[in-house]
mmCIF file with all atom_site columns, C-alpha atoms in Angstrom:
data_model
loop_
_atom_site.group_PDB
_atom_site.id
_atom_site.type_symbol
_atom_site.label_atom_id
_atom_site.label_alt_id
_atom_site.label_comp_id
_atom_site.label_asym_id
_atom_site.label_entity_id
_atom_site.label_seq_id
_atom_site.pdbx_PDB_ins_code
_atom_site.Cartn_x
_atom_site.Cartn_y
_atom_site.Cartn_z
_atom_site.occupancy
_atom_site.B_iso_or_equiv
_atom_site.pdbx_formal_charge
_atom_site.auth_seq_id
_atom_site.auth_comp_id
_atom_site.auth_asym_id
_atom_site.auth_atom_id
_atom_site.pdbx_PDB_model_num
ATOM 1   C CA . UNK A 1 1   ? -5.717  16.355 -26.839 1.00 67.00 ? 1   UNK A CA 1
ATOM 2   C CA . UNK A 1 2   ? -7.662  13.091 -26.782 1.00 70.00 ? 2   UNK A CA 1
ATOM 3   C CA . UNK A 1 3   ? -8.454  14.173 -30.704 1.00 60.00 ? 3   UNK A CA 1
ATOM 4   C CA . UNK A 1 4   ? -9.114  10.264 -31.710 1.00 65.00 ? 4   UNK A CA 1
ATOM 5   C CA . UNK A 1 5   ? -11.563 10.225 -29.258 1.00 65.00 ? 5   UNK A CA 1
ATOM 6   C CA . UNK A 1 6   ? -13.638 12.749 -30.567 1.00 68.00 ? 6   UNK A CA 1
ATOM 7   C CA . UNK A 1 7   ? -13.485 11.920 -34.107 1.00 74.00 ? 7   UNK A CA 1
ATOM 8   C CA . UNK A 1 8   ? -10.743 14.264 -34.926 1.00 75.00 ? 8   UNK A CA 1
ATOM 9   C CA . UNK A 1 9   ? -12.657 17.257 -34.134 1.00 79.00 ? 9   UNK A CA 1
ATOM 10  C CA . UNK A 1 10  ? -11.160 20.840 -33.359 1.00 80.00 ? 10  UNK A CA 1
ATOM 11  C CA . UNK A 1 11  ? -12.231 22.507 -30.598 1.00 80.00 ? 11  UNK A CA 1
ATOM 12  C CA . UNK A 1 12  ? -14.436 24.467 -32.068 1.00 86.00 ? 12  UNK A CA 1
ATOM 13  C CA . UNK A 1 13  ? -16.260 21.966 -33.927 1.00 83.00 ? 13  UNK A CA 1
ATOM 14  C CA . UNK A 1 14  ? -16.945 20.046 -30.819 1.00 78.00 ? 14  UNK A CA 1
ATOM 15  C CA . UNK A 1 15  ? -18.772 22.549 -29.106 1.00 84.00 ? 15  UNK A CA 1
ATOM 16  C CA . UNK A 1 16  ? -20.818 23.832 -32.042 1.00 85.00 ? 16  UNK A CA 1
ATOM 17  C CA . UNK A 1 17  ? -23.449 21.742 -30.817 1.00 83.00 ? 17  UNK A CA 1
ATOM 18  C CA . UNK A 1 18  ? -23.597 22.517 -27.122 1.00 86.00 ? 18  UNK A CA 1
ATOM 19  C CA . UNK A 1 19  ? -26.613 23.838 -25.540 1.00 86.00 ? 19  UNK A CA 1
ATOM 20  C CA . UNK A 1 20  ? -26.985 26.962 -25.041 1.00 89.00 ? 20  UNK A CA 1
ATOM 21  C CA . UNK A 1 21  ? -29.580 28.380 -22.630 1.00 93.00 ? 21  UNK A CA 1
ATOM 22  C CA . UNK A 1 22  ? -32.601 31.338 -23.402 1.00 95.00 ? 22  UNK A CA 1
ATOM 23  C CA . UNK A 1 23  ? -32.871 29.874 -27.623 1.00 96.00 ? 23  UNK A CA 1
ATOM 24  C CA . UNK A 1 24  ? -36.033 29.754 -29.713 1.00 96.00 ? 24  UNK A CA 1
ATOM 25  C CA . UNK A 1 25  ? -37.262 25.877 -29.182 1.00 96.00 ? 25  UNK A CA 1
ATOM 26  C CA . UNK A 1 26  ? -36.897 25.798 -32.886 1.00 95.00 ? 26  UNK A CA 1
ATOM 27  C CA . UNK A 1 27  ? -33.166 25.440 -32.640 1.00 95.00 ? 27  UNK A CA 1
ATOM 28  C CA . UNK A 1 28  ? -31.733 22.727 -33.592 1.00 92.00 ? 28  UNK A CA 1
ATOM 29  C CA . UNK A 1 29  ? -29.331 21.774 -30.679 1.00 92.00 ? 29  UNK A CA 1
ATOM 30  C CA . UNK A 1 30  ? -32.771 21.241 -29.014 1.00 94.00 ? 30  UNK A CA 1
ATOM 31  C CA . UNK A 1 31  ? -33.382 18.293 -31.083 1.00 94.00 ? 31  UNK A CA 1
ATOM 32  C CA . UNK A 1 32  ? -34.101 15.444 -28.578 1.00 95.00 ? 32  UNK A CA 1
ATOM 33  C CA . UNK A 1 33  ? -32.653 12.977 -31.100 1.00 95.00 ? 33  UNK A CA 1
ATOM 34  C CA . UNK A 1 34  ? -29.856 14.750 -31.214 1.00 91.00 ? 34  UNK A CA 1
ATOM 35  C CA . UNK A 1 35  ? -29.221 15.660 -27.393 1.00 91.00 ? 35  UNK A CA 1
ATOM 36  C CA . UNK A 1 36  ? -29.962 11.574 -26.686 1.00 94.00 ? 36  UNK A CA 1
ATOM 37  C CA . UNK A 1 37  ? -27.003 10.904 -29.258 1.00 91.00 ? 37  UNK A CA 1
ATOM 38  C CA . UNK A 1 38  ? -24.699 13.447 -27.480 1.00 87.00 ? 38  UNK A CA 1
ATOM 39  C CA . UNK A 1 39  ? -25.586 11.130 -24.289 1.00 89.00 ? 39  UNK A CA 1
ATOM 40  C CA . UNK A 1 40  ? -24.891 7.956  -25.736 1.00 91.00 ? 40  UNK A CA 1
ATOM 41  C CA . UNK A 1 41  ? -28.597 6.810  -26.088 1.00 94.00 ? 41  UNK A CA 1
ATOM 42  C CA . UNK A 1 42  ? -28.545 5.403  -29.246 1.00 94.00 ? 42  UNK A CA 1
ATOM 43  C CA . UNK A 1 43  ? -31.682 3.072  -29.701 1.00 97.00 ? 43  UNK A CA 1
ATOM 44  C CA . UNK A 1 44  ? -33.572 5.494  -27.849 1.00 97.00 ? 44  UNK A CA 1
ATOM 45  C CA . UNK A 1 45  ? -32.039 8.588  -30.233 1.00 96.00 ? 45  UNK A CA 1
ATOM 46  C CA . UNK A 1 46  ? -33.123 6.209  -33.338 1.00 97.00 ? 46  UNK A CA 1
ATOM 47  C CA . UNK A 1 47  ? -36.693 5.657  -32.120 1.00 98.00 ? 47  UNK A CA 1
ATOM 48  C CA . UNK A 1 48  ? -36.805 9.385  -31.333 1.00 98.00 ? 48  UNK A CA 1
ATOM 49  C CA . UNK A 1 49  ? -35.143 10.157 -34.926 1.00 97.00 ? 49  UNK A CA 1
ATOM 50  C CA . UNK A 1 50  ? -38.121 8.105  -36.615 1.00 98.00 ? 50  UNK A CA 1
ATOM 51  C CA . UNK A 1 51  ? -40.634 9.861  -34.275 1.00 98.00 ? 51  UNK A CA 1
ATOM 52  C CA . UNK A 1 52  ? -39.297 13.613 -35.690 1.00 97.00 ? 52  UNK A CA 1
ATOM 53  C CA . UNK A 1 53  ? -39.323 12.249 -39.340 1.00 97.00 ? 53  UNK A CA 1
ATOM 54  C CA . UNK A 1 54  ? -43.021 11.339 -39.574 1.00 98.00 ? 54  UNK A CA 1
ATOM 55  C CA . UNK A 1 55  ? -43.837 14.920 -37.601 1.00 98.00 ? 55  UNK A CA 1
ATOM 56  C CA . UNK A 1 56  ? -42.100 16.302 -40.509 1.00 96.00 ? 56  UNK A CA 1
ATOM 57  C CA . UNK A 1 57  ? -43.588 13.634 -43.211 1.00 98.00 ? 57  UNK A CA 1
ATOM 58  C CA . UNK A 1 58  ? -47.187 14.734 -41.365 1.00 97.00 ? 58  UNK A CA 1
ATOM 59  C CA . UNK A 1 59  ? -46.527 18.128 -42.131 1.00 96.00 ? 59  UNK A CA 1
ATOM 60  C CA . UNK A 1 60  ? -45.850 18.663 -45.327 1.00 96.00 ? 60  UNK A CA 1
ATOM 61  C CA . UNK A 1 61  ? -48.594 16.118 -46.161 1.00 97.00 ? 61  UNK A CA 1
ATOM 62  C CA . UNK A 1 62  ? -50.820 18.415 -44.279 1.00 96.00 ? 62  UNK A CA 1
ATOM 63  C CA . UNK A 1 63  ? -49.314 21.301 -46.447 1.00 96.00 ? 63  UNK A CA 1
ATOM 64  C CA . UNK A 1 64  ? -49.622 19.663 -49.758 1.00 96.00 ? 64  UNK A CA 1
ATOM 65  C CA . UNK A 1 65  ? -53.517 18.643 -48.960 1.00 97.00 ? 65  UNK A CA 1
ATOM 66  C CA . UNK A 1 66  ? -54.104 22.341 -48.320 1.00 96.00 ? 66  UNK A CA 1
ATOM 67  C CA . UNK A 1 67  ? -52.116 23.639 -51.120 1.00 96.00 ? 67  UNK A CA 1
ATOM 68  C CA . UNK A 1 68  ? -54.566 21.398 -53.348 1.00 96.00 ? 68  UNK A CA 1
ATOM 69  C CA . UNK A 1 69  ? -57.198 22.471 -51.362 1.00 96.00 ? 69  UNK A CA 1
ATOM 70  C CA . UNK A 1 70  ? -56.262 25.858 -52.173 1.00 96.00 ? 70  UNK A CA 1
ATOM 71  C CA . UNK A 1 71  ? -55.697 25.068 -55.964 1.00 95.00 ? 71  UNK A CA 1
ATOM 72  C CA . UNK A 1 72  ? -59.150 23.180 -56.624 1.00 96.00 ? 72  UNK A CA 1
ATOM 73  C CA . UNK A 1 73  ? -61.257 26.147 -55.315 1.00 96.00 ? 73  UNK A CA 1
ATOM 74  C CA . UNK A 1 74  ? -58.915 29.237 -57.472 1.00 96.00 ? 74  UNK A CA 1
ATOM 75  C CA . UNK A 1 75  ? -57.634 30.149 -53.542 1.00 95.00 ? 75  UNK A CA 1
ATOM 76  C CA . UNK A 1 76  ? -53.976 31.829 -53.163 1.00 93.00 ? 76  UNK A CA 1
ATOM 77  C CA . UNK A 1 77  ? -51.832 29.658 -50.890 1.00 93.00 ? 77  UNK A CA 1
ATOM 78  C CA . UNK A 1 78  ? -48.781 30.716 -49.440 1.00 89.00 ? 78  UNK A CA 1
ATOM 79  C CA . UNK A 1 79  ? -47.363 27.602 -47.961 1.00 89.00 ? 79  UNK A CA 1
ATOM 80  C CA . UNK A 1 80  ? -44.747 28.102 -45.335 1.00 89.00 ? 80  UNK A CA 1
ATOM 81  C CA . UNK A 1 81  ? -43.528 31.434 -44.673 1.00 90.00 ? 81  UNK A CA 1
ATOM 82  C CA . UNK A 1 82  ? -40.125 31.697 -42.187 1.00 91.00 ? 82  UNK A CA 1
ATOM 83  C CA . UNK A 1 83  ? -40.472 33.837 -38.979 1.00 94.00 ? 83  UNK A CA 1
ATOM 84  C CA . UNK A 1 84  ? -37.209 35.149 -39.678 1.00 96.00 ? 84  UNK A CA 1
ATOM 85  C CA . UNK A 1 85  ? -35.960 35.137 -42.517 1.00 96.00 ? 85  UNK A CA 1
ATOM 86  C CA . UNK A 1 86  ? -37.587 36.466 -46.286 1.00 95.00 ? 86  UNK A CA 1
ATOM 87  C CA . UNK A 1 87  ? -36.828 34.919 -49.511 1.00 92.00 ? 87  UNK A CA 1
ATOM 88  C CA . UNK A 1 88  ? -35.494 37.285 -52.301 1.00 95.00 ? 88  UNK A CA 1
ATOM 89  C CA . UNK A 1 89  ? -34.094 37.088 -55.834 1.00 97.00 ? 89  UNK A CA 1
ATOM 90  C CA . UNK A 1 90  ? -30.383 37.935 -55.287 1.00 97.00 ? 90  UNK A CA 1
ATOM 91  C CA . UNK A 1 91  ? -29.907 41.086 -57.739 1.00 96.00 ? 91  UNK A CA 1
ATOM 92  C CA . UNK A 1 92  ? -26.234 39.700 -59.014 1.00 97.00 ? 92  UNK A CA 1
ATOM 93  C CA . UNK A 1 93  ? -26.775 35.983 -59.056 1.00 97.00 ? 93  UNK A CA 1
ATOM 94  C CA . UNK A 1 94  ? -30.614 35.671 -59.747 1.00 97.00 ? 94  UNK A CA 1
ATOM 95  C CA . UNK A 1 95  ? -30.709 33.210 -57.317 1.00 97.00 ? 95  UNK A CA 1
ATOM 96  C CA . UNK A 1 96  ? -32.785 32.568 -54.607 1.00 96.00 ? 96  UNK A CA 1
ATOM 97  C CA . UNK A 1 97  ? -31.466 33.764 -51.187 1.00 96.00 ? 97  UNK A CA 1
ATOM 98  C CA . UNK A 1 98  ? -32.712 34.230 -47.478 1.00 95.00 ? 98  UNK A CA 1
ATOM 99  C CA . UNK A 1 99  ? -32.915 37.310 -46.054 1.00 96.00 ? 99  UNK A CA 1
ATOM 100 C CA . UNK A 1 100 ? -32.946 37.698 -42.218 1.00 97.00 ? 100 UNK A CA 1
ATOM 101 C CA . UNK A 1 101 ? -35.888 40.300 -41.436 1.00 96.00 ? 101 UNK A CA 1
ATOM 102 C CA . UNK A 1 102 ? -35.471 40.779 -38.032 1.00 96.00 ? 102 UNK A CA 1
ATOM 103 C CA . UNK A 1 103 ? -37.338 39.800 -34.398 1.00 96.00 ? 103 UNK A CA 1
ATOM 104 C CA . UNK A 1 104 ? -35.872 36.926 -33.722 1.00 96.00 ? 104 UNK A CA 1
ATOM 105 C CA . UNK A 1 105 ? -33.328 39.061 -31.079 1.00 96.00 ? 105 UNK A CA 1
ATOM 106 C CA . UNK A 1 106 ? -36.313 40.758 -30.051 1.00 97.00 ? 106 UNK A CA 1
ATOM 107 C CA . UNK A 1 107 ? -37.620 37.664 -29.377 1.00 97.00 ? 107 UNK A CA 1
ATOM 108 C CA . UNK A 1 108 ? -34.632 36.096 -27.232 1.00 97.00 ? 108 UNK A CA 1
ATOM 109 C CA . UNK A 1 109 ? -34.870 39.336 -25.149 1.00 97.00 ? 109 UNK A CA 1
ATOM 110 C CA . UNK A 1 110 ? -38.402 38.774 -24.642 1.00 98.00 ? 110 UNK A CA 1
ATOM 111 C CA . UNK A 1 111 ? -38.101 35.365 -24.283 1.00 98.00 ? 111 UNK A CA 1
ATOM 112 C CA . UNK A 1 112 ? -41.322 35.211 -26.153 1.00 98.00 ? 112 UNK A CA 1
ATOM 113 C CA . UNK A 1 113 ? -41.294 32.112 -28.495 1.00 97.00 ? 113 UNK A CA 1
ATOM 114 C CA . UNK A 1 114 ? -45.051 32.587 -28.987 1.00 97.00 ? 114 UNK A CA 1
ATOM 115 C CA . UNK A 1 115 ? -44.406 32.820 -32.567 1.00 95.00 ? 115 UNK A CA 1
ATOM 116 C CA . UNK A 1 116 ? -42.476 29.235 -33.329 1.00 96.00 ? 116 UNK A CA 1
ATOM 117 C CA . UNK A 1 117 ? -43.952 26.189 -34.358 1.00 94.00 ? 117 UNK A CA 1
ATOM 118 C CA . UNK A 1 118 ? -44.050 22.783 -32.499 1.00 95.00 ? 118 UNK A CA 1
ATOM 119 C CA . UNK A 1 119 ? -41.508 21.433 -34.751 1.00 95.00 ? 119 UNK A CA 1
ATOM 120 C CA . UNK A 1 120 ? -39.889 18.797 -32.196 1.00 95.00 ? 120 UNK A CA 1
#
């Protein structure tokens, strides 16, 4: 019902965004771009967009200055590492894959977010 209103979306693709409460604030459906879209905000969801893009852009800068950092003095450096999930070499494919490794249920029970970054 009301389908070409709603871009021709099923059901369930229409509420694979909703918000859902008690989530790490790393989820995405927390972006505030994104929620500002959902309520028709565009300009606003555009300036907010840009704003989350240079956060990112900052970051990895920041990672790539200490990754050189790392490499100019013989240092290790282990760049990002997920909180949830471990990166392996698939045994049949060779390729690599992402592992979950647990907590982040643990986590959601807690409701202890301690652990995720300010990434919005």
């Amino acid at each position: 019902e009301n389908a070409e209103n709603m871009y021709f979306f099923s059901d369930l693709a229409l509420t694979l965004n909703e918000p859902e409460e008690r989530v790490a604030p790393t989820d995405s459906r927390l972006r505030p771009d994104q929620r500002l879209m959902e309520s028709g905000r565009w300009d606003e969801a555009n300036v907010e967009k840009q704003r989350l893009e240079e956060k990112q852009r900052a970051v990895r800068r920041r990672r790539e200055a200490e990754a050189m950092e790392a490499l100019e003095e013989g240092k290790d450096y282990e760049g990002y590492i997920p909180l949830w999930f471990e990166r392996k070499v698939d045994a049949v494919t060779g390729e690599l894959i992402c592992i979950y490794k647990g907590g982040y249920w643990e986590a959601k029970d807690k409701q202890d977010w301690s652990t995720c970054p300010d990434i919005f």
